[in-house]
CSV table of C-alpha atoms and ligand atoms in Angstrom, one decimal:
chain,number,residue,atom,x,y,z
A,1,UNK,CA,-181.2,46.5,-181.5
A,2,UNK,CA,-180.8,47.2,-177.8
A,3,UNK,CA,-177.1,46.4,-177.4
A,4,UNK,CA,-174.7,47.3,-174.7
A,5,UNK,CA,-171.0,47.9,-174.6
A,6,UNK,CA,-170.4,44.2,-173.6
A,7,UNK,CA,-172.2,43.0,-176.7
A,8,UNK,CA,-175.3,41.8,-174.9
A,9,UNK,CA,-178.6,42.3,-176.8
A,10,UNK,CA,-181.8,42.8,-174.9
A,11,UNK,CA,-184.8,41.0,-176.6
A,12,UNK,CA,-186.9,40.5,-173.5
A,13,UNK,CA,-188.9,43.4,-172.1
A,14,UNK,CA,-190.4,43.4,-168.6
A,15,UNK,CA,-193.2,45.9,-168.2
A,16,UNK,CA,-194.4,46.9,-164.8
A,17,UNK,CA,-198.1,47.8,-164.9
A,18,UNK,CA,-198.5,49.0,-161.4
A,19,UNK,CA,-196.4,49.2,-158.1
A,20,UNK,CA,-199.5,48.3,-156.0
A,21,UNK,CA,-200.2,44.9,-154.6
A,22,UNK,CA,-202.8,43.0,-152.6
A,23,UNK,CA,-200.2,40.9,-150.8
A,24,UNK,CA,-197.4,42.0,-148.5
A,25,UNK,CA,-194.7,39.3,-149.0
A,26,UNK,CA,-192.2,39.9,-146.2
A,27,UNK,CA,-189.2,39.7,-148.6
A,28,UNK,CA,-190.8,42.4,-150.8
A,29,UNK,CA,-192.7,45.0,-148.9
A,30,UNK,CA,-193.6,46.1,-145.4
A,31,UNK,CA,-196.9,45.3,-143.7
A,32,UNK,CA,-198.3,48.9,-144.2
A,33,UNK,CA,-197.5,48.9,-147.9
A,34,UNK,CA,-195.5,51.6,-149.6
A,35,UNK,CA,-196.1,55.1,-150.9
A,36,UNK,CA,-197.7,54.2,-154.2
A,37,UNK,CA,-196.9,56.1,-157.4
A,38,UNK,CA,-199.3,58.9,-158.1
A,39,UNK,CA,-201.9,58.2,-160.9
A,40,UNK,CA,-200.7,61.1,-163.2
A,41,UNK,CA,-197.2,59.7,-163.1
A,42,UNK,CA,-198.3,56.2,-164.3
A,43,UNK,CA,-198.1,55.5,-168.0
A,44,UNK,CA,-201.6,55.3,-169.6
A,45,UNK,CA,-202.6,52.1,-171.5
A,46,UNK,CA,-202.0,54.0,-174.8
A,47,UNK,CA,-198.5,55.1,-173.7
A,48,UNK,CA,-197.6,51.5,-172.7
A,49,UNK,CA,-198.8,50.1,-176.0
A,50,UNK,CA,-197.0,52.7,-177.9
A,51,UNK,CA,-193.7,51.9,-176.2
A,52,UNK,CA,-194.1,48.2,-176.7
A,53,UNK,CA,-194.9,48.9,-180.4
A,54,UNK,CA,-191.6,50.9,-180.7
A,55,UNK,CA,-189.8,48.1,-178.8
A,56,UNK,CA,-191.0,45.3,-181.2
A,57,UNK,CA,-190.8,47.2,-184.5
A,58,UNK,CA,-187.6,49.2,-184.0
A,59,UNK,CA,-185.6,47.7,-181.1
A,60,UNK,CA,-185.7,43.9,-181.6
A,61,UNK,CA,-187.9,43.0,-178.6
A,62,UNK,CA,-189.3,39.4,-179.0
A,63,UNK,CA,-190.8,38.8,-175.7
A,64,UNK,CA,-192.9,40.9,-173.3
A,65,UNK,CA,-193.6,40.0,-169.7
A,66,UNK,CA,-196.1,42.0,-167.7
A,67,UNK,CA,-195.4,42.3,-164.0
A,68,UNK,CA,-195.6,44.7,-161.1
A,69,UNK,CA,-196.6,45.1,-158.2
A,70,UNK,CA,-199.5,43.0,-159.0
A,71,UNK,CA,-200.4,43.3,-162.7
A,72,UNK,CA,-203.9,41.8,-162.3
A,73,UNK,CA,-204.7,45.0,-160.3
A,74,UNK,CA,-204.3,47.1,-163.6
A,75,UNK,CA,-207.8,47.7,-164.8
A,76,UNK,CA,-206.8,47.8,-168.5
A,77,UNK,CA,-204.7,44.7,-168.5
A,78,UNK,CA,-206.8,42.6,-170.9
A,79,UNK,CA,-207.1,45.5,-173.4
A,80,UNK,CA,-203.3,46.0,-173.3
A,81,UNK,CA,-202.7,42.3,-174.0
A,82,UNK,CA,-205.1,42.4,-176.8
A,83,UNK,CA,-203.5,45.4,-178.4
A,84,UNK,CA,-200.0,44.0,-178.0
A,85,UNK,CA,-201.1,40.7,-179.6
A,86,UNK,CA,-202.1,42.7,-182.7
A,87,UNK,CA,-198.6,44.2,-183.1
A,88,UNK,CA,-196.4,43.2,-186.0
A,89,UNK,CA,-194.2,41.3,-185.3
A,90,UNK,CA,-196.2,39.9,-182.5
A,91,UNK,CA,-194.1,39.3,-179.3
A,92,UNK,CA,-194.4,36.3,-177.0
A,93,UNK,CA,-196.4,37.5,-174.0
A,94,UNK,CA,-196.4,36.3,-170.4
A,95,UNK,CA,-197.5,37.6,-167.0
A,96,UNK,CA,-195.9,37.3,-163.6
A,97,UNK,CA,-198.6,37.4,-160.9
A,98,UNK,CA,-199.4,36.3,-157.4
A,99,UNK,CA,-202.4,34.5,-158.9
A,100,UNK,CA,-205.1,36.3,-156.9
A,101,UNK,CA,-207.8,37.2,-159.4
A,102,UNK,CA,-206.6,34.8,-162.0
A,103,UNK,CA,-209.6,32.6,-161.6
A,104,UNK,CA,-211.7,35.5,-162.9
A,105,UNK,CA,-209.4,36.7,-165.7
A,106,UNK,CA,-207.4,33.7,-167.0
A,107,UNK,CA,-209.8,32.8,-169.8
A,108,UNK,CA,-210.1,36.5,-170.9
A,109,UNK,CA,-206.3,36.9,-170.9
A,110,UNK,CA,-205.9,33.8,-173.0
A,111,UNK,CA,-208.5,35.0,-175.5
A,112,UNK,CA,-206.8,38.4,-175.6
A,113,UNK,CA,-203.5,36.7,-176.7
A,114,UNK,CA,-201.5,36.0,-173.5
A,115,UNK,CA,-199.3,33.0,-173.9
A,116,UNK,CA,-198.2,32.0,-170.4
A,117,UNK,CA,-198.2,32.8,-166.7
A,118,UNK,CA,-195.7,32.6,-163.9
A,119,UNK,CA,-197.5,32.4,-160.6
A,120,UNK,CA,-195.6,33.2,-157.4
A,121,UNK,CA,-196.3,30.7,-154.6
A,122,UNK,CA,-193.9,30.1,-151.8
A,123,UNK,CA,-195.8,27.7,-149.6
A,124,UNK,CA,-198.7,25.2,-149.6
A,125,UNK,CA,-199.3,25.6,-145.9
A,126,UNK,CA,-202.1,28.1,-145.1
A,127,UNK,CA,-200.6,29.3,-141.9
A,128,UNK,CA,-197.2,29.9,-143.4
A,129,UNK,CA,-198.9,31.6,-146.4
A,130,UNK,CA,-200.6,34.0,-144.0
A,131,UNK,CA,-197.4,34.8,-142.2
A,132,UNK,CA,-195.3,35.1,-145.3
A,133,UNK,CA,-197.8,37.3,-147.4
A,134,UNK,CA,-199.6,38.8,-144.4
A,135,UNK,CA,-202.9,37.8,-146.1
A,136,UNK,CA,-205.1,34.7,-145.9
A,137,UNK,CA,-205.4,34.1,-149.6
A,138,UNK,CA,-203.8,30.7,-150.4
A,139,UNK,CA,-207.1,29.3,-151.7
A,140,UNK,CA,-207.5,32.1,-154.2
A,141,UNK,CA,-204.0,31.5,-155.5
A,142,UNK,CA,-204.7,27.8,-155.9
A,143,UNK,CA,-207.9,28.5,-157.7
A,144,UNK,CA,-206.2,31.0,-160.0
A,145,UNK,CA,-203.5,28.4,-160.9
A,146,UNK,CA,-206.1,25.9,-161.8
A,147,UNK,CA,-207.9,28.4,-164.0
A,148,UNK,CA,-204.7,29.4,-165.7
A,149,UNK,CA,-203.9,25.7,-166.5
A,150,UNK,CA,-207.5,25.1,-167.7
A,151,UNK,CA,-207.4,28.2,-169.9
A,152,UNK,CA,-204.2,26.9,-171.6
A,153,UNK,CA,-201.8,29.5,-170.3
A,154,UNK,CA,-199.2,26.8,-170.3
A,155,UNK,CA,-196.7,25.8,-169.3
A,156,UNK,CA,-197.8,27.3,-166.0
A,157,UNK,CA,-194.6,28.2,-164.0
A,158,UNK,CA,-194.4,28.6,-160.3
A,159,UNK,CA,-191.9,31.0,-158.7
A,160,UNK,CA,-191.0,30.2,-155.1
A,161,UNK,CA,-188.8,32.2,-152.7
A,162,UNK,CA,-187.6,30.3,-149.6
A,163,UNK,CA,-187.1,32.0,-146.3
A,164,UNK,CA,-185.2,30.6,-143.3
A,165,UNK,CA,-187.5,29.6,-140.4
A,166,UNK,CA,-190.6,30.0,-142.6
A,167,UNK,CA,-190.8,27.8,-145.6
A,168,UNK,CA,-187.1,26.8,-146.2
A,169,UNK,CA,-188.0,23.2,-145.4
A,170,UNK,CA,-190.8,23.1,-148.0
A,171,UNK,CA,-188.7,22.7,-151.2
A,172,UNK,CA,-189.4,18.9,-151.6
A,173,UNK,CA,-193.1,19.3,-150.9
A,174,UNK,CA,-193.4,22.1,-153.4
A,175,UNK,CA,-191.7,20.0,-156.0
A,176,UNK,CA,-193.8,16.9,-155.4
A,177,UNK,CA,-196.9,19.0,-155.7
A,178,UNK,CA,-195.7,20.8,-158.8
A,179,UNK,CA,-194.9,17.6,-160.5
A,180,UNK,CA,-198.3,16.1,-159.7
A,181,UNK,CA,-200.1,19.2,-160.9
A,182,UNK,CA,-198.0,19.5,-164.1
A,183,UNK,CA,-196.6,23.0,-163.1
A,184,UNK,CA,-193.0,23.9,-163.7
A,185,UNK,CA,-191.4,25.0,-160.4
A,186,UNK,CA,-188.5,27.5,-160.2
A,187,UNK,CA,-186.9,28.6,-156.9
A,188,UNK,CA,-185.7,32.2,-156.8
A,189,UNK,CA,-182.9,33.2,-154.4
A,190,UNK,CA,-184.0,36.0,-152.2
A,191,UNK,CA,-182.4,39.3,-153.4
A,192,UNK,CA,-181.6,42.6,-151.7
A,193,UNK,CA,-184.6,44.3,-153.3
A,194,UNK,CA,-187.0,44.5,-150.4
A,195,UNK,CA,-188.3,47.9,-149.4
A,196,UNK,CA,-187.3,47.4,-145.8
A,197,UNK,CA,-183.6,46.7,-146.7
A,198,UNK,CA,-183.8,43.7,-144.4
A,199,UNK,CA,-181.9,41.2,-146.7
A,200,UNK,CA,-178.6,39.7,-145.5
A,201,UNK,CA,-176.5,37.2,-147.3
A,202,UNK,CA,-176.3,35.0,-144.2
A,203,UNK,CA,-180.0,35.1,-143.8
A,204,UNK,CA,-180.9,33.8,-147.3
A,205,UNK,CA,-181.5,30.3,-148.5
A,206,UNK,CA,-179.0,29.6,-151.3
A,207,UNK,CA,-179.3,27.6,-154.5
A,208,UNK,CA,-176.9,25.0,-152.8
A,209,UNK,CA,-179.2,24.7,-149.8
A,210,UNK,CA,-182.3,24.3,-152.1
A,211,UNK,CA,-180.6,21.6,-154.3
A,212,UNK,CA,-179.4,19.7,-151.2
A,213,UNK,CA,-182.9,19.7,-149.7
A,214,UNK,CA,-184.5,18.6,-153.0
A,215,UNK,CA,-182.0,15.7,-153.3
A,216,UNK,CA,-183.2,14.2,-150.1
A,217,UNK,CA,-186.3,13.1,-152.0
A,218,UNK,CA,-185.6,13.4,-155.7
A,219,UNK,CA,-182.9,12.4,-158.2
A,220,UNK,CA,-181.8,15.6,-160.0
A,221,UNK,CA,-179.8,15.5,-163.3
A,222,UNK,CA,-178.5,18.7,-164.7
A,223,UNK,CA,-180.0,19.7,-168.0
A,224,UNK,CA,-177.2,20.5,-170.5
A,225,UNK,CA,-175.5,23.8,-169.7
A,226,UNK,CA,-176.1,24.9,-173.3
A,227,UNK,CA,-179.8,24.8,-172.7
A,228,UNK,CA,-179.7,27.6,-170.1
A,229,UNK,CA,-178.8,30.2,-172.8
A,230,UNK,CA,-179.9,33.6,-171.5
A,231,UNK,CA,-182.6,32.1,-169.3
A,232,UNK,CA,-181.9,32.9,-165.6
A,233,UNK,CA,-183.0,29.5,-164.4
A,234,UNK,CA,-180.6,26.6,-164.2
A,235,UNK,CA,-182.7,23.5,-164.7
A,236,UNK,CA,-182.6,19.9,-163.4
A,237,UNK,CA,-184.4,16.9,-164.7
A,238,UNK,CA,-186.5,15.4,-161.9
A,239,UNK,CA,-186.3,11.6,-161.3
A,240,UNK,CA,-185.4,10.9,-165.0
A,241,UNK,CA,-188.0,13.2,-166.5
A,242,UNK,CA,-190.1,14.5,-168.0
A,243,UNK,CA,-190.5,17.1,-165.3
A,244,UNK,CA,-187.9,19.8,-164.6
A,245,UNK,CA,-187.1,22.1,-161.7
A,246,UNK,CA,-185.3,25.4,-162.0
A,247,UNK,CA,-183.2,27.5,-159.6
A,248,UNK,CA,-182.7,31.2,-160.3
A,249,UNK,CA,-179.5,31.9,-158.3
A,250,UNK,CA,-179.2,35.6,-158.9
A,251,UNK,CA,-177.0,36.0,-155.8
A,252,UNK,CA,-174.8,32.9,-155.7
A,253,UNK,CA,-174.5,32.1,-159.4
A,254,UNK,CA,-175.3,35.3,-161.3
A,255,UNK,CA,-176.0,35.1,-165.0
A,256,UNK,CA,-175.4,38.8,-165.8
A,257,UNK,CA,-173.1,37.9,-168.7
A,258,UNK,CA,-176.0,36.4,-170.6
A,259,UNK,CA,-178.7,38.9,-169.5
A,260,UNK,CA,-181.1,39.9,-172.3
A,261,UNK,CA,-183.5,42.1,-170.3
A,262,UNK,CA,-184.7,45.6,-170.5
A,263,UNK,CA,-187.2,47.0,-168.0
A,264,UNK,CA,-190.0,49.6,-168.1
A,265,UNK,CA,-191.4,50.8,-164.8
A,266,UNK,CA,-195.1,51.7,-164.4
A,267,UNK,CA,-194.1,55.4,-164.4
A,268,UNK,CA,-192.2,55.1,-167.7
A,269,UNK,CA,-188.5,54.7,-166.6
A,270,UNK,CA,-186.1,52.4,-168.5
A,271,UNK,CA,-183.9,50.3,-166.2
A,272,UNK,CA,-181.1,48.4,-167.8
A,273,UNK,CA,-180.7,46.1,-164.8
A,274,UNK,CA,-182.7,45.1,-161.7
A,275,UNK,CA,-179.9,46.4,-159.6
A,276,UNK,CA,-179.3,49.6,-161.6
A,277,UNK,CA,-179.1,52.8,-159.6
A,278,UNK,CA,-179.9,55.0,-162.6
A,279,UNK,CA,-183.0,55.1,-164.8
A,280,UNK,CA,-183.9,56.9,-168.0
A,281,UNK,CA,-187.2,58.5,-168.4
A,282,UNK,CA,-189.2,57.7,-171.6
A,283,UNK,CA,-192.3,59.3,-170.1
A,284,UNK,CA,-190.8,62.8,-170.4
A,285,UNK,CA,-190.2,62.2,-174.2
A,286,UNK,CA,-193.6,60.6,-174.6
A,287,UNK,CA,-195.4,63.5,-173.1
A,288,UNK,CA,-193.4,66.1,-175.0
A,289,UNK,CA,-194.6,64.6,-178.3
A,290,UNK,CA,-191.2,63.1,-179.3
A,291,UNK,CA,-191.4,61.0,-182.4
A,292,UNK,CA,-190.9,57.2,-182.3
A,293,UNK,CA,-187.3,57.5,-183.6
A,294,UNK,CA,-186.4,59.8,-180.7
A,295,UNK,CA,-187.9,57.5,-178.1
A,296,UNK,CA,-186.0,54.5,-179.7
A,297,UNK,CA,-182.8,56.6,-179.6
A,298,UNK,CA,-183.2,57.4,-175.8
A,299,UNK,CA,-184.0,53.7,-175.1
A,300,UNK,CA,-180.9,52.5,-177.0
A,301,UNK,CA,-178.7,54.9,-175.1
A,302,UNK,CA,-180.2,53.7,-171.8
A,303,UNK,CA,-179.2,50.1,-172.6
A,304,UNK,CA,-175.8,51.0,-174.0
A,305,UNK,CA,-174.7,52.0,-170.5
A,306,UNK,CA,-175.6,48.7,-168.9
A,307,UNK,CA,-173.0,47.6,-166.4
A,308,UNK,CA,-171.2,44.2,-166.7
A,309,UNK,CA,-172.8,42.8,-163.6
A,310,UNK,CA,-175.2,43.4,-160.7
A,311,UNK,CA,-172.4,44.5,-158.4
A,312,UNK,CA,-173.8,42.3,-155.6
A,313,UNK,CA,-170.4,40.9,-154.7
A,314,UNK,CA,-168.8,44.4,-154.6
A,315,UNK,CA,-168.2,45.6,-151.0
A,316,UNK,CA,-169.5,49.0,-152.2
A,317,UNK,CA,-172.8,47.5,-153.4
A,318,UNK,CA,-175.8,49.7,-152.7
A,319,UNK,CA,-179.3,48.5,-153.0
A,320,UNK,CA,-181.4,50.4,-155.7
A,321,UNK,CA,-183.7,53.1,-154.3
A,322,UNK,CA,-186.7,51.4,-155.8
A,323,UNK,CA,-187.8,48.1,-154.3
A,324,UNK,CA,-188.6,45.1,-156.5
A,325,UNK,CA,-192.4,45.8,-156.4
A,326,UNK,CA,-191.8,49.2,-158.0
A,327,UNK,CA,-189.2,48.1,-160.5
A,328,UNK,CA,-191.2,45.1,-161.8
A,329,UNK,CA,-189.8,41.7,-160.9
B,401,SAM,N1,-196.8,40.4,-157.7
B,401,SAM,C1,-196.4,39.5,-158.7
B,401,SAM,C2,-195.8,38.3,-158.2
B,401,SAM,O1,-195.6,38.2,-156.9
B,401,SAM,O2,-195.6,37.4,-158.9
B,401,SAM,C3,-195.4,40.2,-159.7
B,401,SAM,C4,-194.3,41.0,-159.1
B,401,SAM,S1,-193.2,40.2,-158.0
B,401,SAM,C5,-192.1,41.6,-157.5
B,401,SAM,C6,-192.3,39.2,-159.1
B,401,SAM,C7,-191.5,38.1,-158.5
B,401,SAM,O3,-190.5,38.7,-157.7
B,401,SAM,C8,-192.2,37.2,-157.6
B,401,SAM,O4,-192.0,35.9,-158.0
B,401,SAM,C9,-191.6,37.4,-156.2
B,401,SAM,O5,-191.6,36.2,-155.5
B,401,SAM,C10,-190.2,37.9,-156.6
B,401,SAM,N2,-189.6,38.7,-155.5
B,401,SAM,C11,-190.1,39.8,-154.9
B,401,SAM,N3,-189.2,40.2,-154.0
B,401,SAM,C12,-188.1,39.5,-154.1
B,401,SAM,C13,-186.8,39.4,-153.5
B,401,SAM,N4,-186.5,40.3,-152.6
B,401,SAM,N5,-186.0,38.5,-153.9
B,401,SAM,C14,-186.3,37.5,-154.8
B,401,SAM,N6,-187.5,37.5,-155.4
B,401,SAM,C15,-188.4,38.5,-155.1
B,402,SF4,FE1,-196.9,41.6,-154.1
B,402,SF4,FE2,-195.5,40.1,-155.7
B,402,SF4,FE3,-194.3,41.7,-153.9
B,402,SF4,FE4,-195.6,39.6,-153.1
B,402,SF4,S1,-193.8,39.6,-154.4
B,402,SF4,S2,-195.8,41.7,-152.2
B,402,SF4,S3,-197.3,39.5,-154.5
B,402,SF4,S4,-195.4,42.4,-155.6
């Protein structure tokens, strides 16, 4: 098991497949992009599958989520999914993506064994999409979403980040659209994980703001608190059901006490928290021919040291050196 000193057990593994992306969301990376990881530093497909194998057979991982950067940019993605689906025990598998390219790959991903997708979409207005992501690709995202739904990668979840002055007024429109399309919408509070270090607490849209805005058009009933479990999203029943809406309030209502995550970066580092300032290299062990037991031991040790919380409320909080796109969101 991957247990820490506070008794939390990690069963959910986030695997970043690349730090590259074809969008430039303003809350994530600068217009010019970032200094991407060098190819030799990236884990190979074989190395990734080996680590996931160790995670499910020896470390109690039950769920694997592929992310990035943009995971659909990883050429070997379908093959990785297929090989992970063949592992014993087989983990649940999902993908967090911006949706561009999903139209082409959704059916193949489903066939390979992917269970679900989360597609990030912050606005339905083409001009706002272009300003927010610095690319004119809204149509591609919508086509990708439809393909994912048709392929049975369901329930399709939508992740939305709201930004003041850009799309903060769009929460009710996004929810009306998601309900109509049968997508499950979750709003994510903007976190200090952007490469530009531009985040401020005063400049973010809070869970409270989002709920107040939604309530101008919908009746929201809290889902029982026992149903949140380790899931980061608090959920509300929309207009009596059956649809739900979630809010991931990492900043204003943190859920660190119930966190069940462990993260693997595209260059083979274990992070025990999104906000951790330290990482543990598994790549070094992998490439020095360490046996599975040794890799599992290093991974356990990395998780054992997980801090009680993100430290966001601590005046001495320092943003991690890596941005969200390089950690794997
Ligand atoms: N490119 C893929 C995507 O956008 O879905 C996967 C990686 S992205 C880093 C994963 C999620 O993190 C997305 O839903 C994105 O909106 C969210 N995200 C990125 N930067 C964020 C930030 N500073 N605060 C909150 N969420 C953020
Ligand atoms: Fe790319 Fe996802 Fe970051 Fe947007 S949030 S720039 S899609 S990695």
